[in-house]
Amino acid sequence: MTMLVERLNSPAALSRTRNQRDTETVQFAQAALEAGKKEGLQLAVRARYVALAIIACLLPAINPAWEQLYYVALLGLFALIGWAQVRVGRVGVSRSELALLFCDLALLTFVIVVPNPFGTTHWPVAMQYHFDNFIYFFVLLSGATLAYSWRTVVAVGTWTAALWMIGVAWVWWQPDRDPALTARIAEAVGGDHRLFALISPTAIGFGLRIQEIVVFMIVAVTLALAASRSNDLLIRHAAVERERGNLARYFSPNVVTELSKHDEPLKQVRTQDVAVLFVDIVGFTAFADARAPEEVVRTLREFHGLMEQEVFRHDGTLDKYLGDGLMATFGTPFAGARDASNALLCAQAMIAAADGWNVRRTASGEPPMRVSFGLHYGPVVLGDIGQTCLEFAVIGATVNAASRLESLTRRLDCALVASNDLVSRAKLELGSTAETFASLIAQDPQAIRGLERPIAIWTQPRATP
């Protein structure tokens, strides 16, 4: 087992582990952004549909004429573009999405600047600016903030300004389609050029057009900052969820819930009674030396998956993997009312899981594995160790004794060795008549290296093949 641990702790292995963690972090953030993007797009499209429905009702109410159906029909194109944005939306730079956004803005510019071809009046084209329809650009801008990055929001503002100026230039080049109307208005206002500039059907109002663009850009930049902060919060939330996921690798779900609320139990250095469980595959080093690395890792993953499932199912903490074994604690970081009994029940459930695993291995032509277990209960020291890379550590004579008890299974030819301290505590928790203790056999006290006196032990035999 020592050789395997050295291989797993080699610089190359540690480098691969760091790279794997970095990759997992990127993938986790990518998944969070992907989920946020999809949710934002769906929300933006729903908001678009609601806004289009309101505008479709508003237009005929403001101007009850059949020619308004032209604009109502164009609203269907905006709805179609929104549907397409959801279909092609993804995290990162997407030319399809940018093209659809540009189509949104270009279509709206066309609708606002170009007169209704089905209209009954033939005013000069510049009259389109007298209806103050620029405000509809804010509807598209607000939708962009729900689904896109701050850069895209700024791009929407920039594209709008460019398209709006192109529209102004196009209108400026158009001839006056009703010069008689212009002449009558000029005659009516006399020499008041300012009033004529306001009500003239050919007046574009360059100052007002520039004011619209400036205000729109200010709003776009402000909303871009809000979108940037929202993305930052999303990434931070993803990091918190990843940290919570990392906690779930070691602690049972109920403990993770508590630790997510406050982390003081991890920072406080203290001593408390804890049940410690060591698990090891007997003879795994010889097994690993004779097989390909892929098979070795696959076997370890299967074994660790079975064992950690039982640790969490019995409210334990996965302290660390030890090559082909593992160490688990019960009563960390919070002491419970059934720590010793949970540890014993977990070990017995692990034995059953290992027996079932061996049945499957034998059926597939693979050799069975002998798994051994050691249990002890007593005081340990808890707290963070390390300077920059912190680890929640459980140390003390109780931990060493549990490891020695696991090694004792070889000499006693049994599956499990538990100290009398743990069994006595478990009997107090469950009652001495509980069925849990039926398979345990009392043994003579054994001398354990690191302990001053021999301790009484209990053993559980291996299942008969």
XYZ file of N, CA and C in Angstrom, residues 70-71 74 77-78 103-117 125 128 137 163-164 167 170:
81
model
N -50.280 46.699 -40.148
C -48.936 46.532 -40.708
C -47.904 46.413 -39.578
N -48.022 47.273 -38.595
C -47.085 47.238 -37.475
C -47.338 46.029 -36.578
N -45.594 43.197 -38.126
C -44.144 43.254 -37.910
C -43.769 42.799 -36.500
N -42.568 39.377 -36.425
C -41.154 39.153 -36.772
C -40.265 39.300 -35.543
N -40.570 40.265 -34.680
C -39.801 40.419 -33.447
C -39.959 39.181 -32.555
N -30.304 42.082 -36.184
C -31.567 42.062 -36.947
C -32.685 42.729 -36.161
N -32.712 42.483 -34.845
C -33.689 43.146 -33.981
C -33.610 44.657 -34.140
N -32.406 45.166 -33.974
C -32.212 46.620 -34.013
C -32.461 47.186 -35.404
N -31.994 46.463 -36.424
C -32.193 46.944 -37.802
C -33.674 46.962 -38.155
N -34.415 45.928 -37.743
C -35.848 45.870 -38.029
C -36.585 47.000 -37.332
N -36.212 47.256 -36.074
C -36.877 48.335 -35.351
C -36.555 49.688 -35.984
N -35.302 49.879 -36.399
C -34.945 51.123 -37.081
C -35.766 51.301 -38.354
N -35.912 50.224 -39.114
C -36.713 50.271 -40.348
C -38.156 50.637 -40.042
N -38.720 50.001 -39.022
C -40.125 50.250 -38.683
C -40.335 51.709 -38.272
N -39.375 52.269 -37.514
C -39.526 53.633 -37.011
C -39.281 54.677 -38.094
N -38.284 54.437 -38.955
C -37.863 55.452 -39.922
C -38.673 55.412 -41.209
N -38.949 54.219 -41.728
C -39.626 54.089 -43.018
C -41.135 54.189 -42.820
N -41.802 55.049 -43.555
C -43.256 55.192 -43.394
C -44.005 53.906 -43.735
N -45.183 53.797 -43.178
C -46.061 52.656 -43.435
C -46.470 52.664 -44.912
N -46.112 51.598 -45.676
C -46.471 51.589 -47.101
C -47.979 51.505 -47.334
N -41.067 62.078 -45.121
C -40.513 60.971 -44.339
C -40.081 61.433 -42.950
N -41.853 60.863 -39.481
C -41.732 59.673 -38.630
C -41.088 60.022 -37.290
N -36.678 51.292 -28.568
C -35.345 50.686 -28.488
C -35.026 50.254 -27.053
N -27.146 52.664 -36.268
C -28.319 52.482 -37.129
C -29.207 53.721 -37.127
N -29.320 54.326 -35.962
C -30.162 55.517 -35.859
C -29.586 56.670 -36.693
N -30.245 55.932 -40.274
C -31.629 56.279 -40.568
C -31.812 57.781 -40.741
N -30.469 58.755 -44.095
C -31.367 58.345 -45.184
C -32.547 59.306 -45.297
